[in-house]
mmCIF file of C-alpha atoms in Angstrom:
data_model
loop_
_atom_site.group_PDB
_atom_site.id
_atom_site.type_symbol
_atom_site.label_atom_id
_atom_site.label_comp_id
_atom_site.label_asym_id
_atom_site.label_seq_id
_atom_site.Cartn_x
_atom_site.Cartn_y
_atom_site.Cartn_z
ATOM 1 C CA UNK J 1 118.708 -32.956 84.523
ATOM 2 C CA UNK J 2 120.968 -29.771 84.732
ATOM 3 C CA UNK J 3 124.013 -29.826 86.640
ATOM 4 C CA UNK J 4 123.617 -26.003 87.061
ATOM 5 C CA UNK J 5 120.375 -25.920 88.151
ATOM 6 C CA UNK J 6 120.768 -28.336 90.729
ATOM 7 C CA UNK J 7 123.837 -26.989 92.112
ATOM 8 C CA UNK J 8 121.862 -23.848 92.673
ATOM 9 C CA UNK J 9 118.858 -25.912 94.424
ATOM 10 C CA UNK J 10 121.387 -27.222 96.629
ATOM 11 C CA UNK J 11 123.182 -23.531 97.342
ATOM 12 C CA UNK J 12 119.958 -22.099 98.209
ATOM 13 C CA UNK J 13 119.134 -25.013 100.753
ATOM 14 C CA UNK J 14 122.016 -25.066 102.166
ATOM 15 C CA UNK J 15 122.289 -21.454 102.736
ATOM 16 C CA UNK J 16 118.793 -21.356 104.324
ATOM 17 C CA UNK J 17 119.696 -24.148 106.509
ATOM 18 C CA UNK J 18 122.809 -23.035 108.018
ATOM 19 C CA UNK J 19 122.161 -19.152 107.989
ATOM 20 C CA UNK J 20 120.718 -19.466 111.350
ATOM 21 C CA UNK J 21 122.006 -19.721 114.825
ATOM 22 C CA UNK J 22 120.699 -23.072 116.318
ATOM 23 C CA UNK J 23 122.144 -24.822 113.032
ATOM 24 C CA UNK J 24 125.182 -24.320 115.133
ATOM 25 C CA UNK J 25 123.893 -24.547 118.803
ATOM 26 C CA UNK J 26 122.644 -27.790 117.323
ATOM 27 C CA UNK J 27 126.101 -29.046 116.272
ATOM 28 C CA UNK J 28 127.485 -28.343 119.164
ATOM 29 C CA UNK J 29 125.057 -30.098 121.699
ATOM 30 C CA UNK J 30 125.715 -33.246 119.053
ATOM 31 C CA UNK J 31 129.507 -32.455 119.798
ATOM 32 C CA UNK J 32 129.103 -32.419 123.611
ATOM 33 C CA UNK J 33 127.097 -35.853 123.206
ATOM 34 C CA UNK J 34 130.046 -37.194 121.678
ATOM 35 C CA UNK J 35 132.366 -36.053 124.463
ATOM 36 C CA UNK J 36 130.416 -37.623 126.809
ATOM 37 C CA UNK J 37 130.007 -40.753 124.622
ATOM 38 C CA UNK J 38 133.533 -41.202 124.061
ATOM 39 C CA UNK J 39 134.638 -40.481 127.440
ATOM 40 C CA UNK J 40 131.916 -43.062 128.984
ATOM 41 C CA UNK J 41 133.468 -45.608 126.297
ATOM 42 C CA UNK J 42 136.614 -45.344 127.504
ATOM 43 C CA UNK J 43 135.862 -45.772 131.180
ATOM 44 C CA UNK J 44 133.510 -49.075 130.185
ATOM 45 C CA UNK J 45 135.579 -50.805 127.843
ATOM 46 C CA UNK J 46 139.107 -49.664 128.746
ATOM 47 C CA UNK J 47 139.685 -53.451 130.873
ATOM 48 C CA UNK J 48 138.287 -54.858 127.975
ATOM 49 C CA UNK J 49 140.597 -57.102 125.813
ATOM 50 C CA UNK J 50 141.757 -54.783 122.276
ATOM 51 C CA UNK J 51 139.226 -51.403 123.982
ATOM 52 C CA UNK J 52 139.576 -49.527 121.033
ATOM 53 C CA UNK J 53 137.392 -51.902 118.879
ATOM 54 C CA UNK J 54 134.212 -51.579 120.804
ATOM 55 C CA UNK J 55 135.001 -48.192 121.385
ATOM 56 C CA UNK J 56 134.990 -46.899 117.618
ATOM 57 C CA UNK J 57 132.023 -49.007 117.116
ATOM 58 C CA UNK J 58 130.556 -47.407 120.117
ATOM 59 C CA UNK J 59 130.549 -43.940 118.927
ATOM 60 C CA UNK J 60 129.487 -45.046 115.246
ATOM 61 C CA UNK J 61 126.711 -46.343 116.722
ATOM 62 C CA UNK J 62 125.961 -43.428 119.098
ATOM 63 C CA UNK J 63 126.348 -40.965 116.011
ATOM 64 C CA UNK J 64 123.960 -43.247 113.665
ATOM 65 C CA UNK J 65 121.309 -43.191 117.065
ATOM 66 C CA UNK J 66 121.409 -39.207 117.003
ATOM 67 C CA UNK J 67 121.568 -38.792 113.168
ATOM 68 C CA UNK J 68 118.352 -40.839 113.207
ATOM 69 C CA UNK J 69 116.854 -38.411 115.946
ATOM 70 C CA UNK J 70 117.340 -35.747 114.254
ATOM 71 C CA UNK J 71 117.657 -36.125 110.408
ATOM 72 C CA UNK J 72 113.439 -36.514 110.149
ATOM 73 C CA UNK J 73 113.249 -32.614 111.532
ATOM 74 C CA UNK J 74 115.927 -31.561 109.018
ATOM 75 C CA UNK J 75 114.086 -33.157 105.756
ATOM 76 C CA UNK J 76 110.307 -33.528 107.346
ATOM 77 C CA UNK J 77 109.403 -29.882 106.019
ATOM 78 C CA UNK J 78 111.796 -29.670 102.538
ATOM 79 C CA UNK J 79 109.313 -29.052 100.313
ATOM 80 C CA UNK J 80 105.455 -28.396 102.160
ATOM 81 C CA UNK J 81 107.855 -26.517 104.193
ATOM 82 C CA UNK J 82 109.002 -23.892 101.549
ATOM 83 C CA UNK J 83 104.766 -24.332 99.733
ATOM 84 C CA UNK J 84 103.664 -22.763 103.226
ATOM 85 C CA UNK J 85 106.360 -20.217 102.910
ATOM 86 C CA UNK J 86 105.568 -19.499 99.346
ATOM 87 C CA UNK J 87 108.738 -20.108 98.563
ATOM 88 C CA UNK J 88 108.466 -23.195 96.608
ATOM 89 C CA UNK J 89 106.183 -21.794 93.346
ATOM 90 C CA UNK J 90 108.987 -19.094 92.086
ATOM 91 C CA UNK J 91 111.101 -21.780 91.879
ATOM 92 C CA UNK J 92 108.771 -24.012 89.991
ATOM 93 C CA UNK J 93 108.252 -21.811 87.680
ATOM 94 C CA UNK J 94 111.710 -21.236 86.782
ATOM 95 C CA UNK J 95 113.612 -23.567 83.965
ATOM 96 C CA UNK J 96 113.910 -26.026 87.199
ATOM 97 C CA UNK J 97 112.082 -29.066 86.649
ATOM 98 C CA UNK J 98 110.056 -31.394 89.665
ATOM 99 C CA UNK J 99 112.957 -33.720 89.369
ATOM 100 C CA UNK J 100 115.519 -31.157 89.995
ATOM 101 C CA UNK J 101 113.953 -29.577 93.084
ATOM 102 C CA UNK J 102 113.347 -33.041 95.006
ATOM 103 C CA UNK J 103 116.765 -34.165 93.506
ATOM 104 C CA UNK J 104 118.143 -31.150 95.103
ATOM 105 C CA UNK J 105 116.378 -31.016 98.224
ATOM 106 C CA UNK J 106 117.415 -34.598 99.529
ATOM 107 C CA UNK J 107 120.794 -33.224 97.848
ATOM 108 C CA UNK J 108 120.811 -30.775 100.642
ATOM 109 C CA UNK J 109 119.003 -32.391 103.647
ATOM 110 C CA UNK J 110 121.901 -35.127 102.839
ATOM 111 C CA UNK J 111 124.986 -33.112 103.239
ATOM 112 C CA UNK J 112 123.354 -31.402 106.291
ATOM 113 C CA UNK J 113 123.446 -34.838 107.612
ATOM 114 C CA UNK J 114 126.691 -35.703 106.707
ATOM 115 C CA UNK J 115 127.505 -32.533 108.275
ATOM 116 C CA UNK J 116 126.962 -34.404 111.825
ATOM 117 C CA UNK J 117 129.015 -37.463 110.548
ATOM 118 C CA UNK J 118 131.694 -34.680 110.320
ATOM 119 C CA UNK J 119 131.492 -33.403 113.373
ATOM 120 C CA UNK J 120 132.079 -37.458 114.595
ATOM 121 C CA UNK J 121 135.147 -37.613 112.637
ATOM 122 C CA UNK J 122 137.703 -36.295 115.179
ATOM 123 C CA UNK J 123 136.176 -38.887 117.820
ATOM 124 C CA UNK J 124 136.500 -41.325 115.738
ATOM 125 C CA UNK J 125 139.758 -40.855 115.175
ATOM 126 C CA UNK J 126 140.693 -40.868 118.435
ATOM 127 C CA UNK J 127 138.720 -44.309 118.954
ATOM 128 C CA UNK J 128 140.849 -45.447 115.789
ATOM 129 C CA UNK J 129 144.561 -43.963 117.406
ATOM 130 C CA UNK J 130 143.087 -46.314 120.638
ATOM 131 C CA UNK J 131 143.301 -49.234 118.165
ATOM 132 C CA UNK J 132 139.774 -48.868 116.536
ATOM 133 C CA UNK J 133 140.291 -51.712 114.147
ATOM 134 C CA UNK J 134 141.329 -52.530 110.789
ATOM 135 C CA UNK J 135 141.111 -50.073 107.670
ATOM 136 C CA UNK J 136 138.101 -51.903 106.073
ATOM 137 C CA UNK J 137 136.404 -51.769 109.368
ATOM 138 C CA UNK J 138 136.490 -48.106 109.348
ATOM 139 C CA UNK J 139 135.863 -47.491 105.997
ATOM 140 C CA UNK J 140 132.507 -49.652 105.202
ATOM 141 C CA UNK J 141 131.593 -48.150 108.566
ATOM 142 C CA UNK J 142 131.043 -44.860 107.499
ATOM 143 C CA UNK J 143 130.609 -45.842 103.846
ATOM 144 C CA UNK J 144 127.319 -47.493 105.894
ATOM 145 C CA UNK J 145 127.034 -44.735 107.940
ATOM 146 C CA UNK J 146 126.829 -42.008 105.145
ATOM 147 C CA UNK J 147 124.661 -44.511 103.199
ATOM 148 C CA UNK J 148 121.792 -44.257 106.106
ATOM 149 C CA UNK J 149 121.712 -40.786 106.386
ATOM 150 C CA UNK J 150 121.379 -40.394 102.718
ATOM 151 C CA UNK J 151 118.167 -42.927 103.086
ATOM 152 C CA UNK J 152 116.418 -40.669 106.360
ATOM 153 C CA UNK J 153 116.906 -37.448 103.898
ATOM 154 C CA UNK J 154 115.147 -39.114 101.170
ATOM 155 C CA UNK J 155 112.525 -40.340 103.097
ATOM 156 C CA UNK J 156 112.176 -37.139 104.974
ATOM 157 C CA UNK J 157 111.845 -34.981 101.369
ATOM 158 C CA UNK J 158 109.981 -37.477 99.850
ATOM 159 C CA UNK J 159 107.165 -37.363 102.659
ATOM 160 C CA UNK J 160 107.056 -33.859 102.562
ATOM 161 C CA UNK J 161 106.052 -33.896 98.958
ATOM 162 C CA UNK J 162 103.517 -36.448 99.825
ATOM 163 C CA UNK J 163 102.134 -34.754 102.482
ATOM 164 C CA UNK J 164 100.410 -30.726 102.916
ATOM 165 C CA UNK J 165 101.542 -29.984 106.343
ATOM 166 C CA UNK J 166 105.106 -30.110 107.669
ATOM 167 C CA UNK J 167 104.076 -31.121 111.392
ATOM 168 C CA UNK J 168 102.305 -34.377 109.805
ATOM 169 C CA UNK J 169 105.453 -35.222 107.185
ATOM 170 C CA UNK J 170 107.926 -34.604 110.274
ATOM 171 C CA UNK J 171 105.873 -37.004 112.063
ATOM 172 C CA UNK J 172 105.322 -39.236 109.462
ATOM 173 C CA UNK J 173 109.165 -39.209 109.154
ATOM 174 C CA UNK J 174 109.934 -40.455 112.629
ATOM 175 C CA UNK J 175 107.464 -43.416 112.079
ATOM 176 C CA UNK J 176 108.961 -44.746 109.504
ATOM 177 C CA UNK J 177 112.277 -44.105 110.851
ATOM 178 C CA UNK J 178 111.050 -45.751 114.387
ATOM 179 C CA UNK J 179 109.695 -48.899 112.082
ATOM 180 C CA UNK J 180 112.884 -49.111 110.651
ATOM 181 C CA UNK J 181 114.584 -49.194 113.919
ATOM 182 C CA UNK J 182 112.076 -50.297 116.647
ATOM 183 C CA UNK J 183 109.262 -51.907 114.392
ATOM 184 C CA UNK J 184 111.752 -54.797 112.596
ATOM 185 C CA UNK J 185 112.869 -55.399 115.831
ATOM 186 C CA UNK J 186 109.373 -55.954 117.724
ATOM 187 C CA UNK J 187 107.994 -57.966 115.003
ATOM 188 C CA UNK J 188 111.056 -60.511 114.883
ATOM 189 C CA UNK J 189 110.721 -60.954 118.792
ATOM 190 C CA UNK J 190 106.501 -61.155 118.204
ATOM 191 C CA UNK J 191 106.457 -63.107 114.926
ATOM 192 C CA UNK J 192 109.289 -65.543 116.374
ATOM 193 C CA UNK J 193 107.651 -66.710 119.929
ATOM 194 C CA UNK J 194 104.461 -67.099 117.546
ATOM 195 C CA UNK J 195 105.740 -69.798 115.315
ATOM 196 C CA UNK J 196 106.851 -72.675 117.595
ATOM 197 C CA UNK J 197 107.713 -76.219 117.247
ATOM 198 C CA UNK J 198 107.908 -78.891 119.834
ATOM 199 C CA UNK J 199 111.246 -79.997 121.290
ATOM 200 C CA UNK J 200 112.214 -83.296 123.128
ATOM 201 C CA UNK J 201 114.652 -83.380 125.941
ATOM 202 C CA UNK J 202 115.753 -86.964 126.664
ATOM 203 C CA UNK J 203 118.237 -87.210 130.510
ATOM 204 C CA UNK J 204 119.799 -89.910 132.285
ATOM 205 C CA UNK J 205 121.989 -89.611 135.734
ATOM 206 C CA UNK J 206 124.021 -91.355 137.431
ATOM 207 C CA UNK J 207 122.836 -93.677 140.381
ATOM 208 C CA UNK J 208 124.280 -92.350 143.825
ATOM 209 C CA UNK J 209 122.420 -93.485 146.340
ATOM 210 C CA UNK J 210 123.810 -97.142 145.092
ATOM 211 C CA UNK J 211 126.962 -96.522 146.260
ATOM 212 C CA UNK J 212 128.572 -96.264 149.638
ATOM 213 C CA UNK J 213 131.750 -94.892 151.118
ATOM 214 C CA UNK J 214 134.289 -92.001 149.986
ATOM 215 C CA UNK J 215 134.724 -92.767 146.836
ATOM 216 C CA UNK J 216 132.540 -93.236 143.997
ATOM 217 C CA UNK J 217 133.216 -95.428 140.733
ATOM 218 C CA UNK J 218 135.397 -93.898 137.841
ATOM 219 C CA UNK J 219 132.918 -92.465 135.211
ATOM 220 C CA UNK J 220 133.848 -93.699 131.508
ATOM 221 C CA UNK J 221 136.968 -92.027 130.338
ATOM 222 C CA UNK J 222 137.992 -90.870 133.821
ATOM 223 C CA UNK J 223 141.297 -92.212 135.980
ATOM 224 C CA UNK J 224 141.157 -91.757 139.526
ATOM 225 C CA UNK J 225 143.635 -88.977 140.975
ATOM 226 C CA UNK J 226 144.859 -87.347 143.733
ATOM 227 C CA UNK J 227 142.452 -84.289 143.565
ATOM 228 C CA UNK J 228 139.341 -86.881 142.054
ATOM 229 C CA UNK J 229 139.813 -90.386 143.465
ATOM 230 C CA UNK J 230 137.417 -92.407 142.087
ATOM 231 C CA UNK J 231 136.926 -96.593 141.992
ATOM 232 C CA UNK J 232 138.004 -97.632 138.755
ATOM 233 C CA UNK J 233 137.268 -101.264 139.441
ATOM 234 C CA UNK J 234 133.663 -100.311 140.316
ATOM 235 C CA UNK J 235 130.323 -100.808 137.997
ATOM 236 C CA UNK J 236 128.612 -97.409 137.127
ATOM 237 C CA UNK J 237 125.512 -97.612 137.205
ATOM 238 C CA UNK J 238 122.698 -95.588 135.223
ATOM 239 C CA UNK J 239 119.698 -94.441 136.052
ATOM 240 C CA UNK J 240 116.804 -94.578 133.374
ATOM 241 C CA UNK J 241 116.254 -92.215 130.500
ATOM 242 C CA UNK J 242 113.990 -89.625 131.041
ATOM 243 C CA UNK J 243 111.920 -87.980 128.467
ATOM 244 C CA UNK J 244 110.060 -84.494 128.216
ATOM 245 C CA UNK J 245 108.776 -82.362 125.446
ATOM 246 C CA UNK J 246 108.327 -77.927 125.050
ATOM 247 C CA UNK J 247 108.230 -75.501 122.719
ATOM 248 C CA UNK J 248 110.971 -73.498 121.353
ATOM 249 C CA UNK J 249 110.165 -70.052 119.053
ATOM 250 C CA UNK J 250 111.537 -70.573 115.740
ATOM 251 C CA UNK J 251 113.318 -67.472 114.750
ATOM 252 C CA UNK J 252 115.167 -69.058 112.281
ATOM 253 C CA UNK J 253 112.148 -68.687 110.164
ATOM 254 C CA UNK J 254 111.668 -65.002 110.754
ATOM 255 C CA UNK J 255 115.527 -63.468 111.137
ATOM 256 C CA UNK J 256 114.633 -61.603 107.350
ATOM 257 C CA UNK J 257 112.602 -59.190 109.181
ATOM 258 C CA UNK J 258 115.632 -57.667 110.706
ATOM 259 C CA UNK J 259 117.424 -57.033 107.218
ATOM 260 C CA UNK J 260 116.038 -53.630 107.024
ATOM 261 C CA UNK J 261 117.022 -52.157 110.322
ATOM 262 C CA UNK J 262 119.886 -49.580 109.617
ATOM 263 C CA UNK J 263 121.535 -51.003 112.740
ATOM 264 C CA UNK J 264 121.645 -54.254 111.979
ATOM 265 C CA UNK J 265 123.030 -53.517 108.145
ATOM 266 C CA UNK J 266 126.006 -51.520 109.656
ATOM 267 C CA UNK J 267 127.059 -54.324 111.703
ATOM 268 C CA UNK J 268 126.311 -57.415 109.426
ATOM 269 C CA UNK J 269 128.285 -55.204 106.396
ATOM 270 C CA UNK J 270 131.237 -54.178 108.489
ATOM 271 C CA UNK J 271 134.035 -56.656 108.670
ATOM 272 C CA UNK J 272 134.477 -57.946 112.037
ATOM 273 C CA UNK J 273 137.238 -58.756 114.105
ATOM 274 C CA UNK J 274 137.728 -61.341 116.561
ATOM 275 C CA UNK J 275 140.235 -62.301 119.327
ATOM 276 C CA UNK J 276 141.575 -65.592 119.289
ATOM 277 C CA UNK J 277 139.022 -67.537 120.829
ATOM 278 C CA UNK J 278 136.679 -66.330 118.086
ATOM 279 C CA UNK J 279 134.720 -64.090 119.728
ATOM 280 C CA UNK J 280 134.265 -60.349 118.108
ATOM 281 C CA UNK J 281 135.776 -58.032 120.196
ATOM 282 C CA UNK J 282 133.295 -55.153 119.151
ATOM 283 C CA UNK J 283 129.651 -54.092 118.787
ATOM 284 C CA UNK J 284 129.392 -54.511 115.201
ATOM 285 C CA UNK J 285 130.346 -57.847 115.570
ATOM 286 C CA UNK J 286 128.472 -58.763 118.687
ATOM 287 C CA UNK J 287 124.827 -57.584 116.726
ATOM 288 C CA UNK J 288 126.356 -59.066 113.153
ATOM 289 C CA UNK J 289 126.365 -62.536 115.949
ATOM 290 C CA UNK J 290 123.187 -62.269 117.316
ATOM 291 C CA UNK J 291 121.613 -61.895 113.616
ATOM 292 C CA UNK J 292 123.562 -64.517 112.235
ATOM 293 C CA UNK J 293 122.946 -66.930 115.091
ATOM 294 C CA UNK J 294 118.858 -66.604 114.748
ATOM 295 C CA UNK J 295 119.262 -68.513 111.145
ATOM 296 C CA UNK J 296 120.210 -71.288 112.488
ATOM 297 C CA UNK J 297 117.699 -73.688 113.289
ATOM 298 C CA UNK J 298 116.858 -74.919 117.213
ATOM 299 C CA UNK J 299 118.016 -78.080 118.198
ATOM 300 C CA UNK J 300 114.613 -79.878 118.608
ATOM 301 C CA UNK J 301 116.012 -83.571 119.946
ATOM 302 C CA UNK J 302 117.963 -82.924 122.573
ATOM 303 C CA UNK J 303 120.089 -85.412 124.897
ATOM 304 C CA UNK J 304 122.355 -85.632 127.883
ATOM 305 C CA UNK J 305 123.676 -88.784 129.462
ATOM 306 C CA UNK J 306 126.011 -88.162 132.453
ATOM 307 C CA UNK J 307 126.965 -91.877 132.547
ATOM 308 C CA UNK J 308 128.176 -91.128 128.892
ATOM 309 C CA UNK J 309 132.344 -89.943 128.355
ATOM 310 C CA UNK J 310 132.744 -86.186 128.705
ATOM 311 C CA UNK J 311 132.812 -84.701 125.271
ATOM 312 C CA UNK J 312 134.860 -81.539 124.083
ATOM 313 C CA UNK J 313 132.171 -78.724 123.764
ATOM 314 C CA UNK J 314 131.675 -78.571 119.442
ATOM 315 C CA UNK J 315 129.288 -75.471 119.701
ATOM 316 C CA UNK J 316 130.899 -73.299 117.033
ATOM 317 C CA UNK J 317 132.009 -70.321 118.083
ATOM 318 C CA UNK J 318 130.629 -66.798 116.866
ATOM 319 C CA UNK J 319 133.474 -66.701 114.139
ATOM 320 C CA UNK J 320 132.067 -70.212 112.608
ATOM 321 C CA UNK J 321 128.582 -69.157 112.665
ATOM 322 C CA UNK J 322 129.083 -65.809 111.190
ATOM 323 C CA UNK J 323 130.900 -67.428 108.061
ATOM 324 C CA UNK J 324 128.892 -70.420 107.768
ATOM 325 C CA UNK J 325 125.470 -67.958 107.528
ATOM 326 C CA UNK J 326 124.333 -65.868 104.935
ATOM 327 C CA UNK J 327 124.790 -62.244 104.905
ATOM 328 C CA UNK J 328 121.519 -59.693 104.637
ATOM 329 C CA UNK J 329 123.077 -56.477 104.850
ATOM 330 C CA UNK J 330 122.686 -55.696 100.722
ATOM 331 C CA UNK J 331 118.745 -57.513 101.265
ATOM 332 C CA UNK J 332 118.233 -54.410 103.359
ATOM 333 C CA UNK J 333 120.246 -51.887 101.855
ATOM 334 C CA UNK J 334 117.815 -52.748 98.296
ATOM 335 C CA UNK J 335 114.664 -52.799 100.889
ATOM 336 C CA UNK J 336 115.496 -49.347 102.198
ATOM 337 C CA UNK J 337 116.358 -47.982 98.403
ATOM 338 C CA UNK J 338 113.452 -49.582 96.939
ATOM 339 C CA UNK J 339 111.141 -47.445 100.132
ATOM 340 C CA UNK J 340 113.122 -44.504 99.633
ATOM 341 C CA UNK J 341 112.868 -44.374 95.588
ATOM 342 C CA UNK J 342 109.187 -44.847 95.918
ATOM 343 C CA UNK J 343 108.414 -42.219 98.455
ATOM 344 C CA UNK J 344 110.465 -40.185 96.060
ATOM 345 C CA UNK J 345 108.459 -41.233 93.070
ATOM 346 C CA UNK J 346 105.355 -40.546 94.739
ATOM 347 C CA UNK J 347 106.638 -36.867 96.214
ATOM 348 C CA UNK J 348 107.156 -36.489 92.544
ATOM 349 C CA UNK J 349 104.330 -37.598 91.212
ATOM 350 C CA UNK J 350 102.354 -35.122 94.042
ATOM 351 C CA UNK J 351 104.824 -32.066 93.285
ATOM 352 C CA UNK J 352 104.918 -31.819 89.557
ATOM 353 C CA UNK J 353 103.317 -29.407 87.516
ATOM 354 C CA UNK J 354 100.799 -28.256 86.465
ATOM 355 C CA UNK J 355 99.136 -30.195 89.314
ATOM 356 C CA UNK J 356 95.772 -30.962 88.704
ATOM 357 C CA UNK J 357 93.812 -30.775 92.119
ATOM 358 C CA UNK J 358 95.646 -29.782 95.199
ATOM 359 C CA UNK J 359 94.518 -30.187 98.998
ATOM 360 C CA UNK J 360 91.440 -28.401 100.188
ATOM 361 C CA UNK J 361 93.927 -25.230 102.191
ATOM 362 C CA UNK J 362 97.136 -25.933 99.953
ATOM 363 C CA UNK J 363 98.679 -22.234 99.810
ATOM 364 C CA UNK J 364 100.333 -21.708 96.229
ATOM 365 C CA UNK J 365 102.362 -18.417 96.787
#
């Protein structure tokens, strides 16, 4: 691997890539996006309790939604691209080797999409002047954020090695972006509701119609009062138990299928904040929540006595389930290197030279 050599790889894409005029018609649409974004945000969450949270985690999102749009058209072509072009032989057979091209290809499809994290930046920082959140927040935010569109690039090259024709590894792209991001997501809701177990719901109420009058006995642990008068000296009287049975999906068996999603990995690897009731006051925490909370196992014997004393609610709140669960983000962050480094080893693999057979209609230069 020469540093040289790939620094020129990356020149050369680079300078094809942004040479043209709707590189920067395309930045700025993504800028005007933003504006809008930001200035929605603003208007939704400015009653909200510490705004500036959900609002910085708001336009991450938003900029990790259109990165994922539009990275696969960037990186879908790299390479069959520039074979259709006859533009990729006289550089492979130049002192360049098949690592160095697809090394500096993703290189360059990588920085172009960093190049729309940049153009984020300033909204972010106006989201973090707003009170955006801690300095860890924001930094494994975009450390996440970068990290994703570094994983669309590869995929994107790597397919385009793979495959002859750019419309088909542009496609191909998108699908595995949209499994990523759509697919993990429908098979946890299809996969959960198909594994069920059987739940038991056991009730008793209190007896009414046995008593008379305006006032109605004292339930256990209650004193009668001005604004609740109740007979103390009166017998409560129960009802009997009442028993029935359903089903309940069992996500808690499938929640591992959502460790690849790149959305769900920024918000279960950002630290989250909370206000002091426990609750996170952002989106990052609300998803990191809802992930966490589908570990833990259904109640499946279930009772509820009104004759019984009123007990103080013990459901933990989203701050004690989120640190008594186990994290996934680095499950999924492996996952998507593991797909990304064996597209890459199979674009390789299908680049090299001398090749051996090529594709019925493969042009050479």
């Amino acid at each position: 691997m020469n540093g040289q050599r790939l620094g020129t790889i990356v020149g050369l894409e680079l300078t094809q890539r942004t040479r043209s005029v709707a590189w920067y018609v395309l930045l700025g649409v993504f800028a005007l996006l933003l504006v809008i974004v930001t200035a929605l945000s603003f208007l939704a969450w400015g009653a909200a309790y510490q705004p500036g949270g959900a609002i910085y985690s708001t336009i991450v999102y938003i900029t990790l939604l259109l990165v994922v749009l539009v990275s696969p058209t960037l990186s879908g072509n790299a390479i069959n691209g520039d074979r259709d072009a006859a533009t990729l032989a006289p550089v492979q057979i130049t002192l360049a080797t098949t690592a160095e091209i697809l090394i500096g290809k993703f290189l360059a499809a990588w920085i172009t999409g960093l190049a729309f994290v940049a153009v984020s930046v300033p909204f972010l920082a106006v989201a973090t002047l707003a009170g955006g959140g801690e300095p860890a927040t924001i930094a494994v935010s975009l450390l996440v954020l970068m990290f994703e569109v570094g994983i669309i690039a590869a995929i994107g090259v790597a397919l385009s090695g793979i495959l002859s024709r750019p419309l088909f590894s542009v496609a191909s792209t998108y699908l595995v972006v949209a499994a990523l991001v759509i697919g993990t997501l429908i098979a946890f809701a299809l996969v959960g509701y198909s594994i069920r177990s059987e739940a038991t719901s056991s009730y008793r109420s209190f007896e009414y119609g046995e008593y008379s009058g305006d006032t109605f006995p004292c339930m256990p642990g209650e004193e009668s009062s001005d604004e609740y008068p109740c007979d103390e000296d009166a017998e409560v009287r129960c009802g009997e138990w009442q028993t029935s049975t359903y089903e309940v999906p069992r996500f808690d068996r499938v929640w591992w299928l959502l460790a690849a999603n790149p959305f769900v990995i920024l918000a279960d690897a950002t630290p989250t904040q909370f206000d002091a009731y426990g609750n996170p006051n952002d989106l990052f925490g609300q998803i990191k929540f809802g992930v966490r909370a589908a570990q833990q196992p259904p109640d499946l014997e279930q009772r509820w006595d009104d004759c019984a004393p009123d007990l103080q609610n013990d459901r933990p709140t989203p701050e004690e389930v989120i640190d008594q669960s186990a994290p996934i983000w680095f499950v999924g962050m492996a996952l998507q290197l593991l797909l990304a480094a064996g597209l890459m080893w199979w674009a390789w693999a299908h680049t090299r030279t001398p090749a051996g057979r090529l594709p019925s209609g493969t042009r050479i230069a």
